Each structure stands twice: as structure tokens, then as C-alpha cells.
Short mmCIF file of C-alpha atoms and ligand atoms in Angstrom, two decimals:
data_model
loop_
_atom_site.label_atom_id
_atom_site.label_comp_id
_atom_site.label_asym_id
_atom_site.label_seq_id
_atom_site.Cartn_x
_atom_site.Cartn_y
_atom_site.Cartn_z
CA UNK A 1 0.24 0.15 -0.06
CA UNK A 2 1.46 3.39 -0.71
CA UNK A 3 1.33 5.22 3.18
CA UNK A 4 2.00 9.31 2.49
CA UNK A 5 3.65 10.12 6.20
CA UNK A 6 3.66 14.43 6.71
CA UNK A 7 6.47 14.94 9.28
CA UNK A 8 8.34 11.85 7.57
CA UNK A 9 12.49 13.18 8.60
CA UNK A 10 11.13 14.16 12.19
CA UNK A 11 11.35 12.02 15.43
CA UNK A 12 7.78 10.21 15.49
CA UNK A 13 7.69 10.06 11.51
CA UNK A 14 10.82 8.70 10.95
CA UNK A 15 10.26 5.87 13.68
CA UNK A 16 7.11 5.18 11.76
CA UNK A 17 8.64 5.49 8.22
CA UNK A 18 11.16 3.01 9.34
CA UNK A 19 7.91 0.32 10.65
CA UNK A 20 5.71 0.67 7.76
CA UNK A 21 9.00 0.30 5.02
CA UNK A 22 9.80 -2.86 6.73
CA UNK A 23 6.06 -3.72 6.79
CA UNK A 24 6.89 -3.86 2.88
CA UNK A 25 4.74 -0.27 2.31
CA UNK A 26 5.88 2.46 0.14
CA UNK A 27 6.40 5.61 2.20
CA UNK A 28 5.76 8.50 0.58
CA UNK A 29 6.93 11.49 2.89
CA UNK A 30 6.73 15.40 2.90
CA UNK A 31 8.66 17.44 5.24
CA UNK A 32 10.01 20.96 4.49
CA UNK A 33 13.43 20.22 6.80
CA UNK A 34 12.86 23.16 8.80
CA UNK A 35 15.79 24.65 11.46
CA UNK A 36 12.62 24.15 14.72
CA UNK A 37 16.10 21.66 16.03
CA UNK A 38 19.12 21.64 14.55
CA UNK A 39 18.33 20.17 10.82
CA UNK A 40 21.17 17.79 10.33
CA UNK A 41 18.89 15.54 12.83
CA UNK A 42 16.39 15.44 10.58
CA UNK A 43 18.86 15.01 7.64
CA UNK A 44 19.83 12.06 9.67
CA UNK A 45 16.95 10.21 9.92
CA UNK A 46 15.95 11.08 6.37
CA UNK A 47 19.24 8.95 5.91
CA UNK A 48 17.90 6.45 7.42
CA UNK A 49 14.83 5.92 5.55
CA UNK A 50 16.77 6.05 2.38
CA UNK A 51 18.07 3.01 2.57
CA UNK A 52 14.70 1.45 1.83
CA UNK A 53 14.48 0.90 -1.72
CA UNK A 54 10.31 1.69 -1.55
CA UNK A 55 10.50 5.56 0.41
CA UNK A 56 10.58 8.60 -1.65
CA UNK A 57 11.19 11.39 0.23
CA UNK A 58 9.61 15.33 -0.78
CA UNK A 59 10.93 18.09 0.69
CA UNK A 60 7.91 20.60 0.33
CA UNK A 61 5.92 22.88 3.34
CA UNK A 62 2.72 21.40 4.16
CA UNK A 63 1.29 25.58 4.16
CA UNK A 64 2.31 25.15 0.52
CA UNK A 65 -1.60 24.28 -1.32
CA UNK A 66 -0.36 23.74 -4.98
CA UNK A 67 2.22 21.88 -3.65
CA UNK A 68 0.81 19.56 -1.81
CA UNK A 69 -2.11 18.83 -4.22
CA UNK A 70 0.56 17.77 -7.06
CA UNK A 71 2.19 15.66 -4.65
CA UNK A 72 -1.25 14.00 -3.79
CA UNK A 73 -1.69 13.96 -7.76
CA UNK A 74 1.72 12.24 -8.38
CA UNK A 75 1.55 9.27 -5.03
CA UNK A 76 -2.03 8.72 -4.83
CA UNK A 77 -1.46 7.38 -1.37
CA UNK A 78 -4.24 4.92 0.07
CA UNK A 79 -3.38 5.83 3.87
CA UNK A 80 -2.20 9.43 5.06
CA UNK A 81 -0.26 9.52 8.54
CA UNK A 82 -0.35 13.73 9.28
CA UNK A 83 2.11 14.35 11.91
CA UNK A 84 3.99 17.18 10.28
CA UNK A 85 3.68 20.15 12.64
CA UNK A 86 4.74 23.13 14.86
CA UNK A 87 5.34 20.86 17.83
CA UNK A 88 5.94 22.39 21.57
CA UNK A 89 3.96 24.39 23.80
CA UNK A 90 7.01 26.84 24.91
CA UNK A 91 7.73 28.03 21.72
CA UNK A 92 4.34 28.02 20.71
CA UNK A 93 3.59 31.49 23.08
CA UNK A 94 6.45 33.13 20.99
CA UNK A 95 4.75 32.50 17.94
CA UNK A 96 1.74 31.74 17.00
CA UNK A 97 0.88 32.94 14.11
CA UNK A 98 3.52 30.45 12.68
CA UNK A 99 1.65 27.64 14.81
CA UNK A 100 -1.23 28.35 13.50
CA UNK A 101 -0.41 28.49 9.86
CA UNK A 102 1.30 24.81 9.75
CA UNK A 103 -1.05 23.29 11.97
CA UNK A 104 -4.38 24.71 11.23
CA UNK A 105 -3.75 25.58 7.40
CA UNK A 106 -1.43 23.09 7.09
CA UNK A 107 -3.59 20.17 8.19
CA UNK A 108 -6.35 21.45 6.08
CA UNK A 109 -4.26 21.23 2.86
CA UNK A 110 -4.35 17.62 3.90
CA UNK A 111 -7.16 16.82 4.27
CA UNK A 112 -8.51 18.54 1.63
CA UNK A 113 -5.81 16.23 -0.93
CA UNK A 114 -6.75 13.16 1.24
CA UNK A 115 -10.92 13.88 0.24
CA UNK A 116 -9.87 15.00 -3.52
CA UNK A 117 -7.58 12.31 -3.95
CA UNK A 118 -9.53 8.99 -2.69
CA UNK A 119 -7.57 8.80 0.34
CA UNK A 120 -8.90 5.63 2.73
CA UNK A 121 -7.63 6.33 6.14
CA UNK A 122 -6.69 9.34 7.30
CA UNK A 123 -4.82 9.62 10.77
CA UNK A 124 -3.76 13.38 12.68
CA UNK A 125 -0.92 13.12 15.58
CA UNK A 126 -3.00 15.20 17.85
CA UNK A 127 -1.66 16.03 21.38
CA UNK A 128 -2.65 15.55 24.88
CA UNK A 129 -1.93 19.40 25.62
CA UNK A 130 -5.12 19.47 24.20
CA UNK A 131 -6.61 18.50 27.81
CA UNK A 132 -5.08 21.33 29.44
CA UNK A 133 -4.86 22.17 32.96
CA UNK A 134 -7.34 19.56 34.67
CA UNK A 135 -7.87 18.08 38.14
CA UNK A 136 -9.26 14.83 36.99
CA UNK A 137 -6.81 11.94 35.92
CA UNK A 138 -6.50 10.13 33.95
CA UNK A 139 -7.34 12.01 30.74
CA UNK A 140 -10.28 10.27 28.75
CA UNK A 141 -11.25 11.19 24.80
CA UNK A 142 -14.68 12.13 26.25
CA UNK A 143 -13.51 14.92 28.13
CA UNK A 144 -14.54 18.63 27.88
CA UNK A 145 -11.67 20.02 26.42
CA UNK A 146 -12.83 23.54 27.94
CA UNK A 147 -9.43 24.36 28.91
CA UNK A 148 -7.09 24.89 26.34
CA UNK A 149 -3.73 26.82 28.37
CA UNK A 150 -1.61 27.56 24.66
CA UNK A 151 -1.35 28.31 21.67
CA UNK A 152 0.00 25.25 20.34
CA UNK A 153 -3.00 22.92 22.37
CA UNK A 154 -5.06 25.55 20.85
CA UNK A 155 -4.12 24.53 17.29
CA UNK A 156 -4.09 21.08 17.55
CA UNK A 157 -8.23 21.10 19.10
CA UNK A 158 -8.85 23.28 15.10
CA UNK A 159 -7.20 20.44 13.37
CA UNK A 160 -9.20 17.49 15.33
CA UNK A 161 -12.22 19.90 14.55
CA UNK A 162 -10.84 20.06 10.71
CA UNK A 163 -11.11 16.04 11.25
CA UNK A 164 -14.23 15.59 12.27
CA UNK A 165 -15.82 17.92 9.97
CA UNK A 166 -14.23 15.98 6.98
CA UNK A 167 -15.26 12.99 8.58
CA UNK A 168 -18.83 14.39 8.37
CA UNK A 169 -18.52 16.20 5.42
CA UNK A 170 -17.70 13.72 3.18
CA UNK A 171 -16.91 10.57 5.02
CA UNK A 172 -12.87 10.37 5.12
CA UNK A 173 -11.78 7.51 7.91
CA UNK A 174 -10.10 9.57 10.23
CA UNK A 175 -8.71 8.19 13.63
CA UNK A 176 -7.61 10.93 15.78
CA UNK A 177 -4.71 10.18 18.04
CA UNK A 178 -3.47 12.22 21.27
CA UNK A 179 0.44 11.62 21.99
CA UNK A 180 0.93 11.94 25.24
CA UNK A 181 4.50 12.59 25.82
CA UNK A 182 6.96 11.31 23.15
CA UNK A 183 10.64 10.03 24.04
CA UNK A 184 12.88 7.50 22.70
CA UNK A 185 16.57 7.38 20.11
CA UNK A 186 15.81 10.62 17.68
CA UNK A 187 14.03 12.69 20.23
CA UNK A 188 13.15 16.38 19.52
CA UNK A 189 16.11 17.77 21.51
CA UNK A 190 14.16 20.10 23.10
CA UNK A 191 12.34 17.73 25.02
CA UNK A 192 12.91 16.70 28.52
CA UNK A 193 14.96 13.26 28.75
CA UNK A 194 16.90 14.51 25.98
CA UNK A 195 17.55 18.11 27.30
CA UNK A 196 17.86 16.56 30.31
CA UNK A 197 20.20 14.27 29.20
CA UNK A 198 22.73 16.42 27.13
CA UNK A 199 22.29 19.08 30.13
CA UNK A 200 23.81 15.79 32.37
CA UNK A 201 26.69 15.28 30.33
CA UNK A 202 27.96 18.73 30.13
CA UNK A 203 27.59 19.77 32.99
CA UNK A 204 25.24 22.26 32.73
CA UNK A 205 22.04 23.38 34.92
CA UNK A 206 19.12 22.11 34.84
CA UNK A 207 16.03 24.17 35.30
CA UNK A 208 12.92 22.34 37.06
CA UNK A 209 10.41 24.15 36.15
CA UNK A 210 7.67 24.52 39.57
CA UNK A 211 8.80 22.73 42.50
CA UNK A 212 9.66 19.11 40.69
CA UNK A 213 5.97 17.89 41.17
CA UNK A 214 4.46 18.55 37.72
CA UNK A 215 4.18 15.02 35.84
CA UNK A 216 3.98 13.57 32.82
CA UNK A 217 2.53 10.33 31.41
CA UNK A 218 5.88 9.85 29.19
CA UNK A 219 5.00 7.23 26.03
CA UNK A 220 8.32 5.30 24.72
CA UNK A 221 8.87 5.61 20.66
CA UNK A 222 8.58 2.11 20.12
CA UNK A 223 4.73 1.68 21.80
CA UNK A 224 3.40 4.87 20.40
CA UNK A 225 4.47 3.22 16.85
CA UNK A 226 2.74 0.04 17.69
CA UNK A 227 -0.07 2.04 17.92
CA UNK A 228 -0.02 3.88 14.93
CA UNK A 229 0.54 0.86 13.18
CA UNK A 230 -2.78 -0.43 14.92
CA UNK A 231 -5.19 2.07 13.34
CA UNK A 232 -4.18 0.46 9.80
CA UNK A 233 -6.21 -2.55 10.39
CA UNK A 234 -8.23 -1.50 12.72
CA UNK A 235 -12.09 -0.58 10.60
CA UNK A 236 -13.15 2.72 12.05
CA UNK A 237 -15.10 5.99 11.15
CA UNK A 238 -13.76 8.40 12.77
CA UNK A 239 -12.34 8.37 16.58
CA UNK A 240 -10.35 9.94 18.69
CA UNK A 241 -8.04 7.83 21.24
CA UNK A 242 -5.41 8.52 23.17
CA UNK A 243 -1.56 6.87 23.38
CA UNK A 244 -0.05 6.92 26.22
CA UNK A 245 1.55 4.45 28.82
CA UNK A 246 -1.05 4.55 31.32
CA UNK A 247 0.95 6.46 34.07
CA UNK A 248 1.93 9.39 35.53
CA UNK A 249 5.85 10.33 37.40
CA UNK A 250 7.08 13.93 38.92
CA UNK A 251 9.76 15.60 37.10
CA UNK A 252 11.48 15.51 39.77
CA UNK A 253 11.84 11.47 39.80
CA UNK A 254 12.50 11.67 36.17
CA UNK A 255 15.50 13.50 36.40
CA UNK A 256 16.65 10.77 38.55
CA UNK A 257 15.81 7.86 36.45
CA UNK A 258 18.06 9.91 33.85
CA UNK A 259 20.66 10.40 36.05
CA UNK A 260 21.43 6.79 37.43
CA UNK A 261 21.28 5.91 33.66
CA UNK A 262 23.80 8.10 32.58
CA UNK A 263 25.96 7.46 35.92
CA UNK A 264 26.11 11.19 36.88
CA UNK A 265 24.56 14.08 38.84
CA UNK A 266 21.98 16.74 37.58
CA UNK A 267 22.86 20.16 38.78
CA UNK A 268 19.44 21.33 39.09
CA UNK A 269 17.80 25.01 39.72
CA UNK A 270 13.50 25.80 40.25
CA UNK A 271 12.32 27.88 38.37
CA UNK A 272 8.87 29.58 37.81
CA UNK A 273 6.16 27.66 36.39
CA UNK A 274 5.93 28.17 32.56
CA UNK A 275 3.09 29.79 30.98
CA UNK A 276 1.27 27.59 28.77
CA UNK A 277 2.62 24.29 31.03
CA UNK A 278 0.37 21.59 32.66
CA UNK A 279 0.49 19.88 36.04
CA UNK A 280 0.03 16.93 34.95
CA UNK A 281 -1.14 14.31 31.72
CA UNK A 282 -2.46 10.84 32.87
CA UNK A 283 -4.01 8.99 29.59
CA UNK A 284 -6.56 6.35 29.93
CA UNK A 285 -5.87 4.14 27.25
CA UNK A 286 -8.67 1.52 27.68
CA UNK A 287 -10.07 2.76 23.90
CA UNK A 288 -6.56 2.32 22.55
CA UNK A 289 -5.93 -1.28 23.65
CA UNK A 290 -10.13 -1.66 22.79
CA UNK A 291 -10.25 -0.13 19.43
CA UNK A 292 -6.88 -0.80 17.84
CA UNK A 293 -5.40 -3.54 20.17
CA UNK A 294 -2.85 -1.07 21.83
CA UNK A 295 -0.34 -2.27 24.62
CA UNK A 296 1.98 -0.36 25.68
CA UNK A 297 5.28 -2.26 26.54
CA UNK A 298 8.04 0.15 27.65
CA UNK A 299 8.09 1.51 31.30
CA UNK A 300 9.79 4.91 31.64
CA UNK A 301 12.55 3.42 33.74
CA UNK A 302 13.32 0.88 31.04
CA UNK A 303 12.84 3.53 28.10
CA UNK A 304 15.07 5.85 29.48
CA UNK A 305 17.71 3.59 30.06
CA UNK A 306 17.36 2.67 26.13
CA UNK A 307 17.84 6.32 25.50
CA UNK A 308 20.81 6.98 27.66
CA UNK A 309 22.09 3.93 25.76
CA UNK A 310 21.17 5.27 21.83
CA UNK A 311 22.28 9.00 23.49
CA UNK A 312 25.96 8.09 23.80
CA UNK A 313 25.94 6.12 20.79
CA UNK A 314 24.71 9.24 18.86
CA UNK A 315 26.59 11.50 20.91
CA UNK A 316 30.23 10.29 20.01
CA UNK A 317 28.52 9.98 16.58
CA UNK A 318 29.10 13.43 16.24
CA UNK A 319 25.19 14.48 15.06
CA UNK A 320 24.56 16.20 18.08
CA UNK A 321 27.58 18.18 17.77
CA UNK A 322 26.64 21.75 18.02
CA UNK A 323 22.73 21.26 18.61
CA UNK A 324 23.77 23.94 21.68
CA UNK A 325 24.17 27.55 20.04
CA UNK A 326 20.94 26.09 17.52
CA UNK A 327 18.76 25.11 20.53
CA UNK A 328 19.17 28.76 22.08
CA UNK A 329 16.01 30.18 21.74
CA UNK A 330 13.81 27.04 22.09
N1 NAD B 1 6.60 14.06 20.34
C1 NAD B 1 5.82 14.48 21.56
O1 NAD B 1 5.97 14.31 22.61
C2 NAD B 1 4.18 14.39 21.31
C3 NAD B 1 3.31 14.82 21.78
C4 NAD B 1 2.63 15.00 21.63
C5 NAD B 1 1.90 14.94 19.96
N2 NAD B 1 3.06 15.19 19.14
C6 NAD B 1 2.92 15.68 17.76
O2 NAD B 1 3.43 14.81 16.87
C7 NAD B 1 4.40 14.92 15.38
C8 NAD B 1 4.80 14.67 15.39
O3 NAD B 1 6.10 15.36 16.53
P1 NAD B 1 7.52 15.05 16.67
O4 NAD B 1 7.44 15.14 17.89
O5 NAD B 1 8.65 13.95 15.75
O6 NAD B 1 8.25 16.84 15.99
P2 NAD B 1 8.99 16.91 15.14
O7 NAD B 1 9.31 18.39 14.94
O8 NAD B 1 10.61 16.26 15.07
O9 NAD B 1 7.92 16.47 13.88
C9 NAD B 1 7.72 17.10 12.70
C10 NAD B 1 8.60 17.39 11.38
O10 NAD B 1 7.52 18.32 10.04
C11 NAD B 1 8.61 18.69 9.51
N3 NAD B 1 7.32 19.95 9.13
C12 NAD B 1 7.15 21.02 10.23
N4 NAD B 1 6.75 21.80 9.44
C13 NAD B 1 6.10 21.71 8.80
C14 NAD B 1 5.51 22.41 7.45
N5 NAD B 1 4.96 23.29 7.22
N6 NAD B 1 6.04 21.30 6.28
C15 NAD B 1 6.43 19.89 6.03
N7 NAD B 1 6.64 19.30 7.32
C16 NAD B 1 7.28 20.56 8.32
C17 NAD B 1 9.36 18.95 10.75
O11 NAD B 1 10.34 19.45 9.50
C18 NAD B 1 9.46 17.60 11.04
O12 NAD B 1 10.58 16.79 10.45
C19 NAD B 1 3.52 16.36 15.54
O13 NAD B 1 2.35 16.44 15.11
C20 NAD B 1 3.79 16.74 16.91
O14 NAD B 1 2.82 17.79 17.01
C21 NAD B 1 4.63 14.81 19.83
#
């Protein structure tokens, strides 16, 4: 089957593409290789994909409707995974218009092209951030989204609404996946786990925002890919599904686990809570288990161990060198 993956040069996208290619699918990537984080990382992800014969990479921007339509008209994908986005909560406060353009207009372009060129299945990468700040855990897909606290989350919620709209207007079979903080090899370097490992390694101070009691449901990349692939076989019309580990840990405990596996101690300073951040995330994954056979396997202890082992080898390969200066505003 021809599967189109937007954002295929990114963290989650590149892992998904490798798995799809290994399953024998033809994979078409659209990615603009932007410099949100060091492009060398995305180029290296693309290098891995190019080792497979059945992979085509279009270096194009999803906000360009003409380019998107051209690619769909030539490639005629049966299934689309739409993962390209401006990701991350904090930078969205600095660049809300960019987030709106890429995550809303870009998503509409991909939906329009999918409708026009007869895509059979559309899978949208949404985020746990749409749940916003809430006391009640775990987060369930039918919770009301009435407390969104960042432009990023607002654009993801808008994307979900457009997905629902295209399903009801045009019958586009759609699955919206809400990812809960994803980590693992090739992770975005500005995210917790990767960022903390780097800072512990270089002896820099880690700023923990708040008192360390904010908590997250961290999901290992292999589990996310398992959920993404589960969507291919599921016969669903429209559903919203959480993908998390269904557990949650404090930030201070996460730092301790990373320290343990890095074999080094972190220097920690505490800073004020950041606008846009939420206190907790925690996924109810009952729907994922029932509808797409999702069964997460990697707990945080094991996942961090795997991450650190990748980090040590990739760092010494030089892929991450020089990223610090490029990350200064993130
Ligand atoms: N990583 C997480 O913890 C997490 C959590 C929740 C949701 N998500 C969502 O999952 C998806 C993938 O996230 P990721 O962590 O792999 O991020 P990523 O930044 O590594 O991947 C996104 C990719 O999209 C590409 N892209 C961005 N704007 C584009 C544009 N205008 N045109 C074409 N390509 C463009 C980027 O170059 C990048 O390669 C995103 O939609 C993100 O919002 C991620």
C-alpha cells in the first residue's frame, strides 16, 4: 500500500516510516526540514529512510496548497499519517501565528488533498495538550476540552475539529491520536529526557520549572509506533484515541532516573512555572486497547535506559554536536 507520512523526517515520523517500510509498504514523505531544531538530525533521519528502496521524500511545505495537491495527484496514497506540525508548547507562545499557519492551514491542505484524491484512511497526530489544565485523571477522550492553555494546544484542537468536519462532510475515515509526551532514540532535542540527558552530560544546570511535582505520562517511541501501526488494520470511521503509557511520574523522579542511567548527577535549579505548561498528564488508554489493540510495553525506567544507550552512541557519532547554539532560543 502507498502510505503518505507528513513530518516523516521528524522524530515520530521517521520511526513510523521505518516500521512501515519494513512491513513492505511504499512510503511517501512530505517534510520541509525546517530548523526548529538542528536540521542535521532530520537529514540523518532521512538518510535512514533512504536506505529503503520504497521510500520517496518530497522536501516541501504543507502550507503550500499547490505543492501538496501536486504530490497527492502523483502519488495517490491510500493512507495518510499527518504528523508534520510546529510542535511544542512553550515556543508556541512566541510564534502563535506560525503555529496557526502550519498546524491549522497545513492540516486543512492535507485534509483537502486527502478528500480530493480518495484517501481511504487518515490518521492525525494530535496531542495530550488539548486536555489543558485539569484535576481529574486519567484523561479520557470524551473529556470536555474547555481549558486549553497554549496556542499549540489550540491549533491541535482546531486540527481535530477539521478532521471531524471532513469525516462528517466527506466520509473520510479518520483516527485522531492524542500522543502523551513521546521520548526515545532520535527524540526532539529540546524535550525533557533528551534535554536533561544532554545537560547532565555537559554539566549544565537543569532548570526545573515549578517545584518538581509536575507530572507527565511519558510514552516510549516503540509503543507510539505500535499504536500508529494498529490504526492501519482497524476498521474505524471516526475516533479519537489516547496513546500514552497510562501512568504518570513527577519531573523530579524523571531526573533521578536519567541521572541513574547516565551515571552522573544533575545540577538542578528551580524556576517559576512556565505559562502554557500544565501540571499533569495521564492517559486513559482503554479505547486504544479496545479499538487498535494497543498494548504499551516499555515503562519509564526501561525506556530511559534505552534512550541513554542510544544517546551515548549517537553523541559520540557527532550527530548532536553543535546543537546547543542552535537551541538557544527554544
Ligand atoms: N513528541 C511528542 O511528545 C509529541 C506529543 C504530542 C503530539 N506530538 C505531535 O506529533 C507530531 C510529530 O512530533 P515530533 O515530536 O516527531 O516532532 P518533529 O518536529 O520531530 O517532527 C515534525 C516534522 O514536521 C516537519 N514540519 C514542520 N512544519 C512543516 C511544514 N510546514 N511542512 C512540512 N513539514 C513540516 C518538521 O520538519 C519535522 O520533521 C507533531 O504533530 C506533534 O505535534 C508530538
